Coordinates of C-alpha atoms in Angstrom, one line a residue:
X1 CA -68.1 109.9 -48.7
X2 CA -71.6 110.6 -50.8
X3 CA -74.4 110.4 -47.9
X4 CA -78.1 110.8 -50.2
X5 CA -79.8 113.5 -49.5
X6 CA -83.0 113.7 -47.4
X7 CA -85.6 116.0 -49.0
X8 CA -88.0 117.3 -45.4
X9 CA -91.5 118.5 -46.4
X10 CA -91.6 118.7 -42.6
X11 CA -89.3 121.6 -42.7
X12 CA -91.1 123.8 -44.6
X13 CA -90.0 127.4 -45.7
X14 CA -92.0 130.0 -44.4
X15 CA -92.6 133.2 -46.3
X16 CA -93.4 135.7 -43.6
X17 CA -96.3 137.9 -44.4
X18 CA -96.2 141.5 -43.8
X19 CA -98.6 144.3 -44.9
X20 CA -99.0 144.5 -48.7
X21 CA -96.9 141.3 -49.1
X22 CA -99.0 138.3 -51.7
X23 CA -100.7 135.8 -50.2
X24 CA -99.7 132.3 -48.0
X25 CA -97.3 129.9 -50.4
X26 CA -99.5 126.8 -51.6
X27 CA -97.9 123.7 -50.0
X28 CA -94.5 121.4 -51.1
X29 CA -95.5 119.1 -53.6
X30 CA -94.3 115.4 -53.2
X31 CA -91.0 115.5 -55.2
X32 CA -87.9 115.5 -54.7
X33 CA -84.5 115.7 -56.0
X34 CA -81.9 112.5 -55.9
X35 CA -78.2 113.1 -55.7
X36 CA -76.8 111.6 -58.9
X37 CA -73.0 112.4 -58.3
X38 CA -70.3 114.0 -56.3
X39 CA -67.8 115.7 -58.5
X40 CA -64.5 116.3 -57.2
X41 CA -60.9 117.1 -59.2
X42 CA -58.2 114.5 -59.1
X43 CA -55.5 114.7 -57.4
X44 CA -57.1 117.0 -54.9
X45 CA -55.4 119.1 -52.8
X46 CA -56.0 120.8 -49.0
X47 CA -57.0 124.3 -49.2
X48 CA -58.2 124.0 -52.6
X49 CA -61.7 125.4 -52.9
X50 CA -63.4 123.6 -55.6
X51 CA -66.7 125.0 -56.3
X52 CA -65.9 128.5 -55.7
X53 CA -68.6 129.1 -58.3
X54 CA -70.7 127.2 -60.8
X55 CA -73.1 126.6 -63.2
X56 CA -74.8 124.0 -65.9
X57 CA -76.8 124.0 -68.7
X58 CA -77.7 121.0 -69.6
X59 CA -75.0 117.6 -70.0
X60 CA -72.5 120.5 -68.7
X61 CA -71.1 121.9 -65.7
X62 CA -68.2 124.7 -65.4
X63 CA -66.7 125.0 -61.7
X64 CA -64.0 126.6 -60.7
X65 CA -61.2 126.4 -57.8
X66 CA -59.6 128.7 -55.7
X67 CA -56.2 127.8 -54.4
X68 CA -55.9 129.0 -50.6
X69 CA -52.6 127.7 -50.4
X70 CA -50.1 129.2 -52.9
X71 CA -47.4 128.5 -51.0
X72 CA -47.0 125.3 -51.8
X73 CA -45.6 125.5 -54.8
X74 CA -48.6 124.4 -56.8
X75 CA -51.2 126.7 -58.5
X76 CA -54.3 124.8 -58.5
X77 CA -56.5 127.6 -59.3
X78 CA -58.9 127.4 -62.6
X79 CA -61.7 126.4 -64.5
X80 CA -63.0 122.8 -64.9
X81 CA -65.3 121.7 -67.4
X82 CA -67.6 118.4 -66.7
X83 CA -70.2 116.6 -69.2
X84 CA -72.6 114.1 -68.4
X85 CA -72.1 110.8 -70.1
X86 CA -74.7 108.0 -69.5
X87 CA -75.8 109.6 -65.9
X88 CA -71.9 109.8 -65.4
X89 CA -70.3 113.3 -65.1
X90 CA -67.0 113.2 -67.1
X91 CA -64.0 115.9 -66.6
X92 CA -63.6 117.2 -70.2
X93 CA -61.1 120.7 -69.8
X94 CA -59.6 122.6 -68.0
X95 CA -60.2 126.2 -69.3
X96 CA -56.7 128.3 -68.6
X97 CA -57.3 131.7 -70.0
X98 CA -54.4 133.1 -72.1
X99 CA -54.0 136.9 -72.4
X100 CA -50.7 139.1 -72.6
X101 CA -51.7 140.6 -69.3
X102 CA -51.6 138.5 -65.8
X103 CA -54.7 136.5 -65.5
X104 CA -55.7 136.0 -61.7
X105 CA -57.9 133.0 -61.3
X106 CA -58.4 133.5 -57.8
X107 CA -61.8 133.9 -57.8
X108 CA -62.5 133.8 -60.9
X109 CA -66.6 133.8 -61.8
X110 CA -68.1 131.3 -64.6
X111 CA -71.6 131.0 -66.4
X112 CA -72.3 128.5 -69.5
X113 CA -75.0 128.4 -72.2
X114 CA -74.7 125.4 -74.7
X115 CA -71.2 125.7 -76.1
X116 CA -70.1 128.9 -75.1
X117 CA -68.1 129.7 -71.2
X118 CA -67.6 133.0 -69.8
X119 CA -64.5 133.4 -67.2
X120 CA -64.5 136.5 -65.5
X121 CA -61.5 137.7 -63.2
X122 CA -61.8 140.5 -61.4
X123 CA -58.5 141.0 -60.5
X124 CA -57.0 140.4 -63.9
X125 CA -55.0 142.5 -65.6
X126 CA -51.2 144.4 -65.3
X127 CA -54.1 147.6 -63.1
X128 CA -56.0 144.6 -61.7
X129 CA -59.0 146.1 -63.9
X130 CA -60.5 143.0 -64.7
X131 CA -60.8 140.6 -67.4
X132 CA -63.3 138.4 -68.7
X133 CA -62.7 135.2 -71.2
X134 CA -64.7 133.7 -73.8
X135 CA -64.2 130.1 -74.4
X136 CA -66.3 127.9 -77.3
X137 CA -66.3 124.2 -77.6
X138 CA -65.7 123.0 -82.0
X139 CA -68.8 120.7 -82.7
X140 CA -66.5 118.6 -84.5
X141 CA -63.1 117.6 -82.2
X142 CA -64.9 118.6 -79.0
X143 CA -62.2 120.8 -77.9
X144 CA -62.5 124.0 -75.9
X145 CA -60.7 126.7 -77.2
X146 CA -60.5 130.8 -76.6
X147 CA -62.8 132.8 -78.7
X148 CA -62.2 135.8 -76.9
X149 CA -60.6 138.0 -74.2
X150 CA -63.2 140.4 -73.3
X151 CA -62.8 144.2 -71.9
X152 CA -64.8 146.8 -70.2
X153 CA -65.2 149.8 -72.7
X154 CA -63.8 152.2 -69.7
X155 CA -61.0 150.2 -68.1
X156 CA -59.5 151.5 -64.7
X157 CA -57.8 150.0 -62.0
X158 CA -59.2 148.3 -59.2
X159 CA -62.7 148.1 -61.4
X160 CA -63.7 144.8 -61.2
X161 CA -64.9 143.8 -64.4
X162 CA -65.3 140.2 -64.2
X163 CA -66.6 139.8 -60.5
X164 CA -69.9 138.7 -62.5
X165 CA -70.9 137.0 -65.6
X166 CA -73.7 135.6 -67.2
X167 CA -74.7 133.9 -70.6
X168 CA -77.8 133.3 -72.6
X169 CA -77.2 132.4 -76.0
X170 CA -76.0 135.2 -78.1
X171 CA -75.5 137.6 -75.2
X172 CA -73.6 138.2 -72.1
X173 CA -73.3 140.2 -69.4
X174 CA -70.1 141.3 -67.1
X175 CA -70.4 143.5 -63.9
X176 CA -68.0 145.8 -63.1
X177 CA -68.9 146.8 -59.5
X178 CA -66.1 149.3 -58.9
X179 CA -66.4 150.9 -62.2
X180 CA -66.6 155.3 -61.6
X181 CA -69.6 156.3 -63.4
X182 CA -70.9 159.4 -62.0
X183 CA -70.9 161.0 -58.1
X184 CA -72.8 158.5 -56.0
X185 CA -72.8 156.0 -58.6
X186 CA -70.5 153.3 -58.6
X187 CA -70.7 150.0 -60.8
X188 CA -71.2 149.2 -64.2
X189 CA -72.6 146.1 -66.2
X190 CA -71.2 145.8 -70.2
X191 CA -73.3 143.5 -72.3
X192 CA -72.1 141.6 -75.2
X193 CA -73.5 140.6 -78.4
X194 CA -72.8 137.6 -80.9
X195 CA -73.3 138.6 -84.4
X196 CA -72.1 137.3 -87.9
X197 CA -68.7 138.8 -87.2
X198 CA -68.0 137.1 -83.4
X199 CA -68.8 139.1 -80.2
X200 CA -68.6 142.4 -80.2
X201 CA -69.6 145.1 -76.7
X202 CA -72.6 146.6 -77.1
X203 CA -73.9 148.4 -74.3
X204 CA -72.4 149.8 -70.7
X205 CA -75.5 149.1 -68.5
X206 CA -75.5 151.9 -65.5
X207 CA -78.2 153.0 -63.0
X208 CA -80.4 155.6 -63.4
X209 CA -83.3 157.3 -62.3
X210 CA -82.4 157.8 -58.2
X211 CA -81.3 160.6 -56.4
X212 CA -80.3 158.0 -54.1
X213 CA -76.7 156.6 -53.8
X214 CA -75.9 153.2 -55.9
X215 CA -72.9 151.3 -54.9
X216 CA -71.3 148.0 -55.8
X217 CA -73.3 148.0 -59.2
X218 CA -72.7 144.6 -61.0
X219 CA -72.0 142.6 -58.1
X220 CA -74.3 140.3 -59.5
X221 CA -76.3 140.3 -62.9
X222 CA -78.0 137.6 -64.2
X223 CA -79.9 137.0 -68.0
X224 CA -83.3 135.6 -69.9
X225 CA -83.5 136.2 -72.7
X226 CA -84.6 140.2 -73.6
X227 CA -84.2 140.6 -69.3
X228 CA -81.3 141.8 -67.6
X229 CA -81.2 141.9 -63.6
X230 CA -78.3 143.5 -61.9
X231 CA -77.5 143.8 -58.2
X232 CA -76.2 146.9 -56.3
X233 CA -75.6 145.6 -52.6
X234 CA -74.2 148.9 -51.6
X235 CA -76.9 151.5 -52.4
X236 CA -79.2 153.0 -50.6
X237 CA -82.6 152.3 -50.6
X238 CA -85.4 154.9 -51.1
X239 CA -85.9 154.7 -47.3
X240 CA -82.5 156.2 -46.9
X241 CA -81.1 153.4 -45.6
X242 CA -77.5 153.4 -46.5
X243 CA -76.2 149.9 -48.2
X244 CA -79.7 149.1 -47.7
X245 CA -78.6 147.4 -51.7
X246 CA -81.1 147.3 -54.3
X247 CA -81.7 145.5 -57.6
X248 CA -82.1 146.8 -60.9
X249 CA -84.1 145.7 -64.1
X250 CA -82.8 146.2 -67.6
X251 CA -84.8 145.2 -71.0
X252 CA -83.1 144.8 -74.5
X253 CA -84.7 147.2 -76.9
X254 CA -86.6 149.9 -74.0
X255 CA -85.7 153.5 -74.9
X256 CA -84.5 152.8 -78.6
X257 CA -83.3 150.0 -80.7
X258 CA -80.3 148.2 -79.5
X259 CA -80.3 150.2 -76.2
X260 CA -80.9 148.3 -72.7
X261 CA -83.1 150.4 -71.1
X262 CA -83.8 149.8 -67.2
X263 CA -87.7 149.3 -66.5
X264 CA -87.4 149.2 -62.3
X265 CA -85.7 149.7 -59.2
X266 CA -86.8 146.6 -56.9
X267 CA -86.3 146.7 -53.2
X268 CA -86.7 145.2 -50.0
X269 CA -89.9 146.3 -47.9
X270 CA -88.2 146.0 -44.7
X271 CA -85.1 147.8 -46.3
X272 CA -82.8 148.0 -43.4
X273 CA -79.2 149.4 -42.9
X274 CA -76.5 147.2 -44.5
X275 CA -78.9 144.4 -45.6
X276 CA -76.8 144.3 -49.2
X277 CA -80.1 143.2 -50.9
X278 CA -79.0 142.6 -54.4
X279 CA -76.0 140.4 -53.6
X280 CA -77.7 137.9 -55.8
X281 CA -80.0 138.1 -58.4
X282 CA -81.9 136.0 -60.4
X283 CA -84.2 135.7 -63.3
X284 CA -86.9 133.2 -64.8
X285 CA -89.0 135.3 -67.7
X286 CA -90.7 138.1 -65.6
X287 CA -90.4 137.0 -62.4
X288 CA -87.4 138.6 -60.8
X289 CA -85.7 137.1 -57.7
X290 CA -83.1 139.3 -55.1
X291 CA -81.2 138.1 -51.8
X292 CA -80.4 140.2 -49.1
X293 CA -77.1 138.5 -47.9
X294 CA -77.0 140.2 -44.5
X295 CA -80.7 140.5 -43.7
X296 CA -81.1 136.8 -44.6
X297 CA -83.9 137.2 -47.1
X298 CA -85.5 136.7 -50.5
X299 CA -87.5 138.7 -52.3
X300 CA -89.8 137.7 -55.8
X301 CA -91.0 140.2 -57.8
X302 CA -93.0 140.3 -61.2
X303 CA -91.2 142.5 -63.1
X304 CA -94.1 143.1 -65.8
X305 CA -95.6 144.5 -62.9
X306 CA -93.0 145.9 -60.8
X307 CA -95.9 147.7 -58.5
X308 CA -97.4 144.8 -57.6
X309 CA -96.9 143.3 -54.1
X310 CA -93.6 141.2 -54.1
X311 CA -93.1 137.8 -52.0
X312 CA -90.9 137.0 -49.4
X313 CA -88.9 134.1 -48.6
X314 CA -86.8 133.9 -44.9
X315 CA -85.3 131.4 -43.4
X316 CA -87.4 128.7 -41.1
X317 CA -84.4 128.1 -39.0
X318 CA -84.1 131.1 -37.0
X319 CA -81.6 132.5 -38.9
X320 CA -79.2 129.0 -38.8
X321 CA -78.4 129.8 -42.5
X322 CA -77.2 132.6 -44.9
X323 CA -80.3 132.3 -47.1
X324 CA -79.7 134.9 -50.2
X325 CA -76.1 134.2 -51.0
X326 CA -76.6 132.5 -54.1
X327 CA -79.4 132.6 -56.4
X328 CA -80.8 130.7 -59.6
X329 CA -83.9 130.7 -61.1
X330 CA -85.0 128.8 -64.7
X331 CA -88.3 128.4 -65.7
X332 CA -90.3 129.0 -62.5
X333 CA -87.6 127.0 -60.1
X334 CA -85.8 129.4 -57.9
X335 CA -83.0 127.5 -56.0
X336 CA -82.0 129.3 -53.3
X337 CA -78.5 128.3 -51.3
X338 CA -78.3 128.6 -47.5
X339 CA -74.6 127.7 -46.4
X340 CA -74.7 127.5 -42.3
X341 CA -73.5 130.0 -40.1
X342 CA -72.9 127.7 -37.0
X343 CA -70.5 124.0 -36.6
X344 CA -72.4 120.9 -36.7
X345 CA -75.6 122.7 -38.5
X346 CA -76.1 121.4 -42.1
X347 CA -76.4 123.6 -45.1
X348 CA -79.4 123.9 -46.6
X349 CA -80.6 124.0 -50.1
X350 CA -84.0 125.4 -51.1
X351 CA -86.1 124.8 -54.3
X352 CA -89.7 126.7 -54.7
X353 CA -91.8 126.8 -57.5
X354 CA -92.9 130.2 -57.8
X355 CA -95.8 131.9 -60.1
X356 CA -97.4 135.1 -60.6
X357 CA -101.0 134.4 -61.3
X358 CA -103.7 134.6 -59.8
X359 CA -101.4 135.7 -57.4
X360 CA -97.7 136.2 -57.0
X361 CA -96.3 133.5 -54.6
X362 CA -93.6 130.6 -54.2
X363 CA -94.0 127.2 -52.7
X364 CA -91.4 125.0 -51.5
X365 CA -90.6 122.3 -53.8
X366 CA -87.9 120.5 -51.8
X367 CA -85.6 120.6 -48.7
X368 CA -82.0 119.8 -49.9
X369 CA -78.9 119.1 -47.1
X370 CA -76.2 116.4 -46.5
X371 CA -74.8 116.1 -43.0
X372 CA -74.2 118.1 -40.2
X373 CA -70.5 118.7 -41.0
X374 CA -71.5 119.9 -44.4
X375 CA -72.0 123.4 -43.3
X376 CA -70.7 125.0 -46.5
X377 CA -73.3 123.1 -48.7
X378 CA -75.2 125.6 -50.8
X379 CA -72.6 128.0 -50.9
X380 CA -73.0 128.1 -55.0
X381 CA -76.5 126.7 -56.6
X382 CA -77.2 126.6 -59.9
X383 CA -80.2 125.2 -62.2
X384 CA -80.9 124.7 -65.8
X385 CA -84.0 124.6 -67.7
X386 CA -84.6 120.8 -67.5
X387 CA -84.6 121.5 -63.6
X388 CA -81.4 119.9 -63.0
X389 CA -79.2 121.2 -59.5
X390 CA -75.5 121.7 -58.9
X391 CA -74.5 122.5 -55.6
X392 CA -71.5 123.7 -54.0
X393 CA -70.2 122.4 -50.5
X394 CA -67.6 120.9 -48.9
X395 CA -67.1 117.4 -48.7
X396 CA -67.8 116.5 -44.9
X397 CA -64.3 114.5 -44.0
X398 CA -62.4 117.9 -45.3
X399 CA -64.2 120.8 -43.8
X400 CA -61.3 121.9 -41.7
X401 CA -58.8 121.8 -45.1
X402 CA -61.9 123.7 -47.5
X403 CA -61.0 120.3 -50.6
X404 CA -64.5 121.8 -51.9
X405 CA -67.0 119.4 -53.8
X406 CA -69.7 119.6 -56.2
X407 CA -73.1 117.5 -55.9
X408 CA -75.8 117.1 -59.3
X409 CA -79.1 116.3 -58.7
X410 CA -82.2 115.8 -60.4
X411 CA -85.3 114.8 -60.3
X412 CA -86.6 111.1 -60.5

């Protein structure tokens, strides 16, 4: 049942000033998103979570589906591919990695940029060390085919290489958030490169610089361009606030040709125990955007000017909604999902613009939800550069049974 979405200006996003924070957000302009389509697999099936994860770029959309009921004899885990055609979104593959180790698609994570998708599996592999796949569409027959099966450069069980990908045109990042790299440092992200003889691993991306602990390094990563943003929920912050979580900055070339060298350590201001700030990361040119999945919270920095004082989204609805789950951010749009954490309250989907002169700050752009029983919707967001939105939720007559669906929107 599609319901259109009601956009609230009246419902405005507060972002909570505390000392040292920038200044009041400018107010919600008067646009808003439309629902173009609901996107759903066919047959469906109950406890079949479609829209595990996502994302688009462009006429394209990769989700994929978690089967929660194996024992039904039907595996309908995997990777669905869906371009837009005349305002209509069109299933065009299924994407079933091959390897000649078991490939787990349970929760598998995806990422596209123009013809190129990145599968990653976490708990791939005969060690469960992780895999990641590489999948290219031909120009000329429009098929999708394997370009690729991807490894971390220090494989080891129980790693997790693959429980985060990302993709921006010749490069791509995996995490590896339980890959051993030192004592007190757990997590690594591997970053490879397209050149004129395929894609080839360049560099193992760890953490550096803290005497601090870092844990779950890789959790989440995200790409633009030359800037690499990775997430370590499980560190602790400078305050000595244990899983406090933190997130880091990388740029291509800093320290040495070809090396990614990390440029700063961003944090929460209010770092707390357990907030797992970092859980989601995301990144539009310098401005650099974390949530803190426990602690409910967003925070913006400018990472050209990593000193400078960061903003602060929370949630308006007195803390109704998991706000800093899921991230995405393309030029200057940060879409932030906020899946409910109580029946019969809708899930919320928040888009700011944000900008860092004269001052750093984000205004809301638009109040996204469905219905009451769609308390799952924004559990995955994801934009693109034309500003188009795909969000995750489930459909609301098939909460109970998790069927999963998929909703595009854009603007008028």
């Amino acid at each position: 049942m599609n319901q259109p979405f009601r956009a609230e200006k009246s419902v405005l996003i507060v972002a909570v000033l505390i000392s040292g924070l920038a200044s009041t957000p400018l107010p919600a302009a008067p646009v808003h998103y439309n629902q173009l389509e609901t996107i759903a697999p066919e047959p469906r099936s109950a406890g079949d979570a479609f829209g595990w994860t996502l994302d688009i770029d462009g006429d394209v959309t990769v989700i994929s589906r978690v089967d929660f009921t194996p024992a039904d004899g039907v595996d309908a885990s995997g990777v669905f591919v869906y371009r837009r055609i005349d305002e209509r979104w069109a299933f065009e593959a299924q994407l079933k990695p091959r390897d000649t180790v078991p490939v787990n698609l349970g929760v598998a994570a995806v990422a596209v940029s123009g013809d190129f998708v990145v599968i990653g599996t976490p708990y791939g592999g005969s060690n469960r060390e992780g895999r990641a796949y590489l999948w290219g569409r031909d120009a000329a027959s429009g098929r999708w085919q394997q370009v690729r099966v991807l490894r971390s450069s220090r494989p080891a069980p129980d790693a997790a290489f693959g429980g985060a990908v990302d993709i921006d045109g010749n490069t791509l990042v995996v995490g590896a958030t339980n890959e051993a790299v030192s004592p007190g440092v757990l997590g690594a992200a591997h970053i490879f490169q397209r050149g004129s003889t395929g894609w080839r691993h360049q560099r193992r991306v760890t953490a550096v610089g803290s005497s601090r602990s870092i844990g779950a390094f890789g959790d989440a990563v995200a790409l633009d361009a030359s800037r690499l943003v990775v997430g370590a929920p499980f560190s602790t912050a400078d305050n000595g606030r244990e899983d406090a979580g933190v997130a880091l900055v990388f740029e291509r070339n800093a320290g040495g040709s070809g090396r990614w060298g990390q440029v700063a350590r961003l944090q929460s201001l209010q770092a707390d125990e357990a907030d797992a700030c970092g859980a989601s990361v995301a990144v539009s040119g310098s401005l650099v955007a974390f949530g803190c999945d426990t602690a409910k919270q967003v925070w913006v920095y400018d990472a050209a000017t990593p000193n400078r004082a960061p903003f602060l989204i929370k949630d308006p609805t007195q803390d109704a909604h998991g706000i800093g789950r899921k991230l995405d951010f393309e030029g200057g749009r940060l879409v932030a999902g906020a899946p409910a954490e109580y029946p019969d309250v809708p899930g919320l989907v928040f888009a700011f613009d944000c900008r860092a002169l004269p001052v750093l700050t984000c205004s809301l752009y638009d109040t996204l939800e469905r219905s009451p029983e769609d308390t799952r919707f924004g559990w995955e967001v994801a934009i693109d550069d034309a500003g188009n939105i795909a969000v995750a939720g489930a459909d609301p007559e098939s909460e109970t049974s998790r069927l999963g669906g998929v909703f595009v929107l854009r603007e008028p």
